[in-house]
Amino acid sequence: MIVYGTPLCPDCVEATAALDARGIHYEYVIITESIVALKQFTRLRDTHPAFDAAKKDGYLGIPAFVREGKVSMDISDVLDSAL
């Protein structure tokens, strides 16, 4: 699983802590760490319909969880499927 986010975002910090607490393995792409990471995220955000509501409401759309081609911004989707 890939998690897009930043330590500057309280929701991202909370989400990665929850994943760590459950021992769920993930690759954390910190979008504020490099231009490459930011471009990777914005490419996904600009092309995937899962972000439509977030963009409409003026949100960035992080944390974003990508697993097996599915994209979610809801940590409960990830935690529930890990049970």
MMTF fields as JSON, N, C-alpha, C and O atoms, coordinates in Angstrom:
{
  "mmtfVersion": "1.0.0",
  "mmtfProducer": "UNKNOWN",
  "numBonds": 331,
  "numAtoms": 332,
  "numGroups": 83,
  "numChains": 1,
  "numModels": 1,
  "chainsPerModel": [1],
  "groupsPerChain": [83],
  "chainIdList": ["A"],
  "bondAtomList": [4, 2, 8, 6, 12, 10, 16, 14, 20, 18, 24, 22, 28, 26, 32, 30, 36, 34, 40, 38, 44, 42, 48, 46, 52, 50, 56, 54, 60, 58, 64, 62, 68, 66, 72, 70, 76, 74, 80, 78, 84, 82, 88, 86, 92, 90, 96, 94, 100, 98, 104, 102, 108, 106, 112, 110, 116, 114, 120, 118, 124, 122, 128, 126, 132, 130, 136, 134, 140, 138, 144, 142, 148, 146, 152, 150, 156, 154, 160, 158, 164, 162, 168, 166, 172, 170, 176, 174, 180, 178, 184, 182, 188, 186, 192, 190, 196, 194, 200, 198, 204, 202, 208, 206, 212, 210, 216, 214, 220, 218, 224, 222, 228, 226, 232, 230, 236, 234, 240, 238, 244, 242, 248, 246, 252, 250, 256, 254, 260, 258, 264, 262, 268, 266, 272, 270, 276, 274, 280, 278, 284, 282, 288, 286, 292, 290, 296, 294, 300, 298, 304, 302, 308, 306, 312, 310, 316, 314, 320, 318, 324, 322, 328, 326],
  "bondOrderList": [1, 1, 1, 1, 1, 1, 1, 1, 1, 1, 1, 1, 1, 1, 1, 1, 1, 1, 1, 1, 1, 1, 1, 1, 1, 1, 1, 1, 1, 1, 1, 1, 1, 1, 1, 1, 1, 1, 1, 1, 1, 1, 1, 1, 1, 1, 1, 1, 1, 1, 1, 1, 1, 1, 1, 1, 1, 1, 1, 1, 1, 1, 1, 1, 1, 1, 1, 1, 1, 1, 1, 1, 1, 1, 1, 1, 1, 1, 1, 1, 1, 1],
  "groupList": [{"groupName": "MET", "atomNameList": ["N", "CA", "C", "O"], "elementList": ["N", "C", "C", "O"], "formalChargeList": [0, 0, 0, 0], "bondAtomList": [1, 0, 2, 1, 3, 2], "bondOrderList": [1, 1, 2], "singleLetterCode": "M", "chemCompType": "L-PEPTIDE LINKING"}, {"groupName": "ILE", "atomNameList": ["N", "CA", "C", "O"], "elementList": ["N", "C", "C", "O"], "formalChargeList": [0, 0, 0, 0], "bondAtomList": [1, 0, 2, 1, 3, 2], "bondOrderList": [1, 1, 2], "singleLetterCode": "I", "chemCompType": "L-PEPTIDE LINKING"}, {"groupName": "VAL", "atomNameList": ["N", "CA", "C", "O"], "elementList": ["N", "C", "C", "O"], "formalChargeList": [0, 0, 0, 0], "bondAtomList": [1, 0, 2, 1, 3, 2], "bondOrderList": [1, 1, 2], "singleLetterCode": "V", "chemCompType": "L-PEPTIDE LINKING"}, {"groupName": "TYR", "atomNameList": ["N", "CA", "C", "O"], "elementList": ["N", "C", "C", "O"], "formalChargeList": [0, 0, 0, 0], "bondAtomList": [1, 0, 2, 1, 3, 2], "bondOrderList": [1, 1, 2], "singleLetterCode": "Y", "chemCompType": "L-PEPTIDE LINKING"}, {"groupName": "GLY", "atomNameList": ["N", "CA", "C", "O"], "elementList": ["N", "C", "C", "O"], "formalChargeList": [0, 0, 0, 0], "bondAtomList": [1, 0, 2, 1, 3, 2], "bondOrderList": [1, 1, 2], "singleLetterCode": "G", "chemCompType": "PEPTIDE LINKING"}, {"groupName": "THR", "atomNameList": ["N", "CA", "C", "O"], "elementList": ["N", "C", "C", "O"], "formalChargeList": [0, 0, 0, 0], "bondAtomList": [1, 0, 2, 1, 3, 2], "bondOrderList": [1, 1, 2], "singleLetterCode": "T", "chemCompType": "L-PEPTIDE LINKING"}, {"groupName": "PRO", "atomNameList": ["N", "CA", "C", "O"], "elementList": ["N", "C", "C", "O"], "formalChargeList": [0, 0, 0, 0], "bondAtomList": [1, 0, 2, 1, 3, 2], "bondOrderList": [1, 1, 2], "singleLetterCode": "P", "chemCompType": "L-PEPTIDE LINKING"}, {"groupName": "LEU", "atomNameList": ["N", "CA", "C", "O"], "elementList": ["N", "C", "C", "O"], "formalChargeList": [0, 0, 0, 0], "bondAtomList": [1, 0, 2, 1, 3, 2], "bondOrderList": [1, 1, 2], "singleLetterCode": "L", "chemCompType": "L-PEPTIDE LINKING"}, {"groupName": "CYS", "atomNameList": ["N", "CA", "C", "O"], "elementList": ["N", "C", "C", "O"], "formalChargeList": [0, 0, 0, 0], "bondAtomList": [1, 0, 2, 1, 3, 2], "bondOrderList": [1, 1, 2], "singleLetterCode": "C", "chemCompType": "L-PEPTIDE LINKING"}, {"groupName": "ASP", "atomNameList": ["N", "CA", "C", "O"], "elementList": ["N", "C", "C", "O"], "formalChargeList": [0, 0, 0, 0], "bondAtomList": [1, 0, 2, 1, 3, 2], "bondOrderList": [1, 1, 2], "singleLetterCode": "D", "chemCompType": "L-PEPTIDE LINKING"}, {"groupName": "GLU", "atomNameList": ["N", "CA", "C", "O"], "elementList": ["N", "C", "C", "O"], "formalChargeList": [0, 0, 0, 0], "bondAtomList": [1, 0, 2, 1, 3, 2], "bondOrderList": [1, 1, 2], "singleLetterCode": "E", "chemCompType": "L-PEPTIDE LINKING"}, {"groupName": "ALA", "atomNameList": ["N", "CA", "C", "O"], "elementList": ["N", "C", "C", "O"], "formalChargeList": [0, 0, 0, 0], "bondAtomList": [1, 0, 2, 1, 3, 2], "bondOrderList": [1, 1, 2], "singleLetterCode": "A", "chemCompType": "L-PEPTIDE LINKING"}, {"groupName": "ARG", "atomNameList": ["N", "CA", "C", "O"], "elementList": ["N", "C", "C", "O"], "formalChargeList": [0, 0, 0, 0], "bondAtomList": [1, 0, 2, 1, 3, 2], "bondOrderList": [1, 1, 2], "singleLetterCode": "R", "chemCompType": "L-PEPTIDE LINKING"}, {"groupName": "HIS", "atomNameList": ["N", "CA", "C", "O"], "elementList": ["N", "C", "C", "O"], "formalChargeList": [0, 0, 0, 0], "bondAtomList": [1, 0, 2, 1, 3, 2], "bondOrderList": [1, 1, 2], "singleLetterCode": "H", "chemCompType": "L-PEPTIDE LINKING"}, {"groupName": "SER", "atomNameList": ["N", "CA", "C", "O"], "elementList": ["N", "C", "C", "O"], "formalChargeList": [0, 0, 0, 0], "bondAtomList": [1, 0, 2, 1, 3, 2], "bondOrderList": [1, 1, 2], "singleLetterCode": "S", "chemCompType": "L-PEPTIDE LINKING"}, {"groupName": "LYS", "atomNameList": ["N", "CA", "C", "O"], "elementList": ["N", "C", "C", "O"], "formalChargeList": [0, 0, 0, 0], "bondAtomList": [1, 0, 2, 1, 3, 2], "bondOrderList": [1, 1, 2], "singleLetterCode": "K", "chemCompType": "L-PEPTIDE LINKING"}, {"groupName": "GLN", "atomNameList": ["N", "CA", "C", "O"], "elementList": ["N", "C", "C", "O"], "formalChargeList": [0, 0, 0, 0], "bondAtomList": [1, 0, 2, 1, 3, 2], "bondOrderList": [1, 1, 2], "singleLetterCode": "Q", "chemCompType": "L-PEPTIDE LINKING"}, {"groupName": "PHE", "atomNameList": ["N", "CA", "C", "O"], "elementList": ["N", "C", "C", "O"], "formalChargeList": [0, 0, 0, 0], "bondAtomList": [1, 0, 2, 1, 3, 2], "bondOrderList": [1, 1, 2], "singleLetterCode": "F", "chemCompType": "L-PEPTIDE LINKING"}],
  "groupTypeList": [0, 1, 2, 3, 4, 5, 6, 7, 8, 6, 9, 8, 2, 10, 11, 5, 11, 11, 7, 9, 11, 12, 4, 1, 13, 3, 10, 3, 2, 1, 1, 5, 10, 14, 1, 2, 11, 7, 15, 16, 17, 5, 12, 7, 12, 9, 5, 13, 6, 11, 17, 9, 11, 11, 15, 15, 9, 4, 3, 7, 4, 1, 6, 11, 17, 2, 12, 10, 4, 15, 2, 14, 0, 9, 1, 14, 9, 2, 7, 9, 14, 11, 7],
  "groupIdList": [1, 2, 3, 4, 5, 6, 7, 8, 9, 10, 11, 12, 13, 14, 15, 16, 17, 18, 19, 20, 21, 22, 23, 24, 25, 26, 27, 28, 29, 30, 31, 32, 33, 34, 35, 36, 37, 38, 39, 40, 41, 42, 43, 44, 45, 46, 47, 48, 49, 50, 51, 52, 53, 54, 55, 56, 57, 58, 59, 60, 61, 62, 63, 64, 65, 66, 67, 68, 69, 70, 71, 72, 73, 74, 75, 76, 77, 78, 79, 80, 81, 82, 83],
  "secStructList": [7, 3, 3, 3, 3, 7, 6, 6, 7, 2, 2, 2, 2, 2, 2, 2, 2, 2, 2, 2, 2, 2, 6, 7, 7, 7, 3, 3, 3, 3, 6, 6, 6, 7, 2, 2, 2, 2, 2, 2, 2, 2, 2, 2, 2, 2, 2, 7, 4, 4, 4, 2, 2, 2, 2, 2, 6, 6, 7, 7, 7, 7, 1, 3, 3, 3, 3, 6, 6, 3, 3, 3, 1, 7, 2, 2, 2, 2, 2, 2, 2, 6, 7],
  "xCoordList": [0.845, 0.0, 0.894, 1.956, 0.443, 1.113, 0.22, -0.991, 0.828, 0.126, 0.774, 1.977, -0.047, 0.423, 0.008, -1.143, 0.954, 0.639, 1.847, 2.817, 1.772, 2.861, 2.775, 1.678, 3.907, 3.892, 3.336, 3.094, 3.13, 2.541, 1.026, 0.398, 0.441, -1.005, -1.376, -0.955, -2.151, -2.534, -3.27, -3.083, -4.1, -4.81, -3.838, -4.039, -2.79, -1.782, -0.988, -0.701, -0.64, 0.094, -0.748, -0.247, -2.011, -2.922, -3.084, -3.095, -3.207, -3.406, -2.182, -2.317, -0.994, 0.207, 0.429, 0.931, 0.068, 0.173, -0.771, -0.414, -1.967, -2.929, -2.435, -2.58, -1.855, -1.301, -0.146, -0.056, 0.733, 1.865, 1.39, 1.931, 0.388, -0.127, -0.695, -0.648, -1.231, -1.799, -0.781, -1.089, 0.419, 1.452, 1.188, 1.624, 0.489, 0.164, 1.321, 1.702, 1.867, 3.004, 2.527, 1.498, 3.278, 2.945, 4.2, 5.175, 4.146, 5.18, 4.615, 3.531, 5.333, 4.853, 5.517, 6.727, 4.735, 5.228, 4.898, 3.741, 5.924, 5.756, 5.789, 6.844, 4.624, 4.49, 5.165, 5.355, 5.53, 6.225, 7.734, 8.465, 8.193, 9.617, 10.403, 11.591, 9.733, 10.427, 9.433, 8.246, 9.928, 9.103, 8.641, 7.514, 9.488, 9.126, 7.913, 6.968, 7.95, 6.831, 5.565, 4.478, 5.701, 4.546, 3.949, 2.728, 4.787, 4.296, 3.605, 2.577, 4.173, 3.561, 2.155, 1.219, 2.006, 0.704, -0.26, -1.402, 0.199, -0.718, -1.152, -2.274, -0.289, -0.683, -1.837, -2.811, -1.722, -2.793, -4.052, -5.145, -3.899, -5.038, -5.774, -7.002, -5.022, -5.631, -6.315, -7.106, -6.018, -6.569, -7.528, -8.281, -7.517, -8.353, -9.652, -9.62, -10.781, -12.069, -12.304, -13.2, -11.533, -11.705, -11.452, -11.909, -10.733, -10.405, -11.404, -11.271, -12.384, -13.317, -14.007, -14.067, -14.517, -15.22, -14.262, -14.611, -13.071, -12.089, -11.735, -11.677, -11.503, -11.164, -12.328, -12.123, -13.542, -14.723, -14.875, -15.273, -14.552, -14.683, -13.445, -13.399, -12.441, -11.241, -10.202, -9.332, -10.285, -9.315, -8.229, -8.441, -7.081, -5.967, -6.191, -5.84, -6.772, -7.042, -6.02, -5.729, -5.476, -4.541, -5.048, -5.737, -4.734, -3.955, -4.732, -5.956, -3.989, -4.582, -3.933, -2.711, -4.771, -4.322, -4.566, -5.686, -3.509, -3.62, -3.195, -2.063, -4.145, -3.862, -4.593, -5.806, -3.825, -4.385, -5.223, -6.288, -4.75, -5.447, -6.617, -7.216, -6.953, -8.064, -7.514, -6.488, -8.213, -7.797, -8.872, -10.063, -8.434, -9.355, -8.674, -7.45, -9.459, -8.951, -9.507, -9.417, -10.08, -10.713, -9.905, -9.877, -9.256, -8.434, -9.241, -8.69, -10.521, -11.326, -11.439, -11.558, -11.407, -11.405, -10.191, -10.294, -9.059, -7.813, -7.807, -7.448, -8.2, -8.181, -9.2, -8.909, -10.384, -11.422, -11.014, -11.324, -10.322, -9.93, -8.724, -8.414, -8.049, -6.892, -7.277, -6.428, -8.548, -8.982, -8.95, -9.283],
  "yCoordList": [-1.165, 0.0, 1.233, 1.255, 2.244, 3.544, 4.535, 4.576, 5.321, 6.392, 7.705, 7.905, 8.591, 9.932, 10.877, 10.875, 11.681, 12.618, 13.461, 13.528, 14.103, 14.944, 15.029, 15.03, 15.1, 15.284, 16.642, 16.871, 17.54, 18.848, 18.768, 19.727, 17.632, 17.432, 16.57, 15.416, 17.108, 16.322, 15.03, 14.019, 15.045, 13.821, 12.755, 11.565, 13.179, 12.237, 11.632, 10.435, 12.463, 11.984, 10.96, 9.909, 11.264, 10.347, 9.038, 7.958, 9.135, 7.94, 7.036, 5.823, 7.604, 6.758, 6.151, 5.032, 6.865, 6.3, 5.113, 4.114, 5.222, 4.115, 2.909, 1.771, 3.154, 2.051, 1.393, 0.167, 2.204, 1.665, 0.85, -0.22, 1.346, 0.652, -0.712, -1.639, -0.832, -2.114, -2.98, -4.11, -2.469, -3.238, -3.387, -4.363, -2.444, -2.493, -1.875, -0.729, -2.638, -2.182, -1.217, -1.442, -0.147, 0.825, 1.58, 1.666, 2.121, 3.035, 4.436, 4.736, 5.288, 6.637, 7.604, 7.819, 8.175, 9.169, 10.537, 10.959, 11.211, 12.514, 13.568, 13.876, 14.11, 14.981, 16.331, 17.047, 16.695, 17.963, 17.783, 18.732, 16.57, 16.268, 16.503, 16.823, 16.344, 16.529, 16.865, 16.551, 17.494, 17.811, 16.527, 16.459, 15.515, 14.234, 13.631, 13.173, 13.636, 13.093, 13.907, 13.346, 15.221, 16.088, 15.858, 15.796, 15.73, 15.464, 14.108, 13.966, 13.115, 11.78, 11.854, 11.277, 12.571, 12.699, 13.505, 13.095, 14.65, 15.49, 14.806, 15.018, 13.991, 13.214, 12.272, 12.167, 11.595, 10.709, 11.513, 11.15, 12.588, 13.42, 14.013, 14.108, 14.407, 15.041, 14.063, 14.473, 12.767, 11.785, 10.774, 10.123, 10.628, 9.59, 10.201, 11.199, 9.605, 10.149, 10.113, 10.801, 9.34, 9.298, 10.657, 10.915, 11.525, 12.84, 13.925, 15.069, 13.592, 14.609, 15.394, 16.622, 14.711, 15.395, 16.272, 17.392, 15.775, 16.56, 17.836, 18.919, 17.705, 18.878, 19.861, 21.071, 19.35, 20.208, 21.002, 22.167, 20.353, 20.999, 21.795, 22.365, 21.833, 22.62, 21.942, 22.606, 20.615, 19.869, 19.285, 19.054, 19.052, 18.48, 17.001, 16.522, 16.293, 14.867, 13.959, 12.87, 14.425, 13.586, 13.441, 14.332, 12.37, 11.26, 10.488, 10.371, 9.972, 9.147, 7.771, 7.642, 6.761, 5.372, 4.678, 4.675, 4.091, 3.405, 1.958, 1.662, 1.073, -0.362, -1.137, -1.016, -1.937, -2.792, -1.984, -2.432, -0.79, 0.052, 0.834, 1.636, 0.618, 1.337, 2.509, 2.395, 3.632, 4.847, 5.238, 5.231, 5.578, 6.034, 7.12, 7.141, 8.001, 8.998, 8.758, 9.622, 7.581, 7.231, 6.121, 4.987, 6.454, 5.484, 4.272, 3.175, 4.437, 3.297, 2.249, 1.062, 2.647, 1.669, 0.758, -0.451, 1.329, 0.579, -0.284, -1.46, 0.294, -0.445, -1.564, -2.65, -1.336, -2.362, -3.541, -4.69, -3.261, -4.349, -5.124, -6.207, -4.581, -5.256, -6.223, -6.955, -6.235, -7.119, -8.566, -9.443],
  "zCoordList": [0.0, 0.0, 0.0, 0.623, -0.706, -0.716, 0.02, -0.194, 0.879, 1.57, 1.133, 1.297, 0.577, 0.223, 1.34, 1.776, 1.796, 2.854, 3.2, 2.445, 4.351, 4.851, 6.367, 6.926, 7.031, 8.477, 8.892, 10.078, 7.941, 8.227, 8.391, 8.838, 8.032, 8.064, 9.279, 9.359, 10.218, 11.397, 11.052, 11.729, 10.017, 9.623, 9.123, 9.366, 8.429, 7.935, 9.09, 9.097, 10.057, 11.233, 11.983, 12.383, 12.171, 12.865, 12.085, 12.677, 10.772, 9.941, 9.969, 10.132, 9.814, 9.829, 11.211, 11.318, 12.257, 13.61, 13.774, 14.399, 13.217, 13.296, 12.506, 12.951, 11.345, 10.55, 11.286, 11.343, 11.846, 12.606, 13.802, 14.078, 14.507, 15.691, 15.341, 16.15, 14.134, 13.69, 12.967, 12.588, 12.772, 12.078, 10.589, 9.977, 10.006, 8.582, 7.804, 8.044, 6.88, 6.074, 4.995, 4.359, 4.796, 3.757, 3.345, 4.091, 2.139, 1.665, 1.84, 1.339, 2.542, 2.811, 1.837, 1.896, 0.958, 0.016, 0.618, 0.641, 1.096, 1.728, 0.63, 0.075, 0.329, -0.835, -0.667, -1.65, 0.556, 0.781, 0.862, 1.145, 0.614, 0.751, -0.536, -0.496, -1.678, -2.952, -4.053, -3.959, -5.075, -6.239, -6.911, -7.4, -6.942, -7.554, -6.832, -7.473, -5.508, -4.727, -4.943, -5.077, -4.977, -5.197, -6.58, -6.72, -7.599, -8.957, -9.04, -9.701, -8.367, -8.349, -7.773, -8.327, -6.648, -6.032, -6.904, -7.112, -7.412, -8.191, -9.476, -9.937, -10.061, -11.241, -10.885, -11.631, -9.751, -9.295, -8.992, -9.426, -8.258, -7.852, -9.053, -9.053, -10.067, -11.23, -12.172, -13.021, -12.031, -12.969, -12.347, -13.071, -11.042, -10.409, -9.873, -9.153, -10.221, -9.789, -8.28, -7.791, -7.535, -6.074, -5.44, -4.326, -6.131, -5.594, -5.99, -5.555, -6.795, -7.305, -6.189, -6.245, -5.198, -4.108, -3.303, -2.93, -3.037, -2.287, -3.052, -2.47, -4.338, -5.147, -5.189, -5.096, -5.329, -5.378, -4.084, -4.101, -2.954, -1.648, -1.243, -0.153, -2.121, -1.856, -0.985, -0.422, -0.868, -0.064, -0.953, -2.143, -0.369, -1.101, -1.408, -2.486, -0.459, -0.664, -0.011, -0.506, 1.115, 1.87, 3.295, 3.793, 3.944, 3.438, 2.376, 2.433, 1.416, 0.363, 0.425, 0.507, 0.385, 0.499, -0.84, -1.352, -1.399, -2.685, -2.479, -2.096, -2.748, -2.579, -3.653, -3.821, -4.377, -5.432, -6.408, -6.832, -6.769, -7.732, -7.177, -7.892, -5.917, -5.293, -4.49, -3.819, -4.572, -3.876, -2.871, -3.182, -1.665, -0.628, 0.189, 0.316, 0.729, 1.657, 3.056, 3.928, 3.258, 4.528, 5.208, 4.732, 6.312, 7.032, 7.465, 7.561, 7.728, 8.171, 7.07, 7.376, 5.796, 4.704, 4.816, 4.608, 5.139, 5.239, 6.499, 6.448, 7.615, 8.875, 8.878, 9.379, 8.337, 8.29, 7.418, 7.736, 6.325, 5.424, 5.962, 5.466, 6.965, 7.551, 8.654, 9.16, 9.033, 10.129, 9.716, 10.514]
}
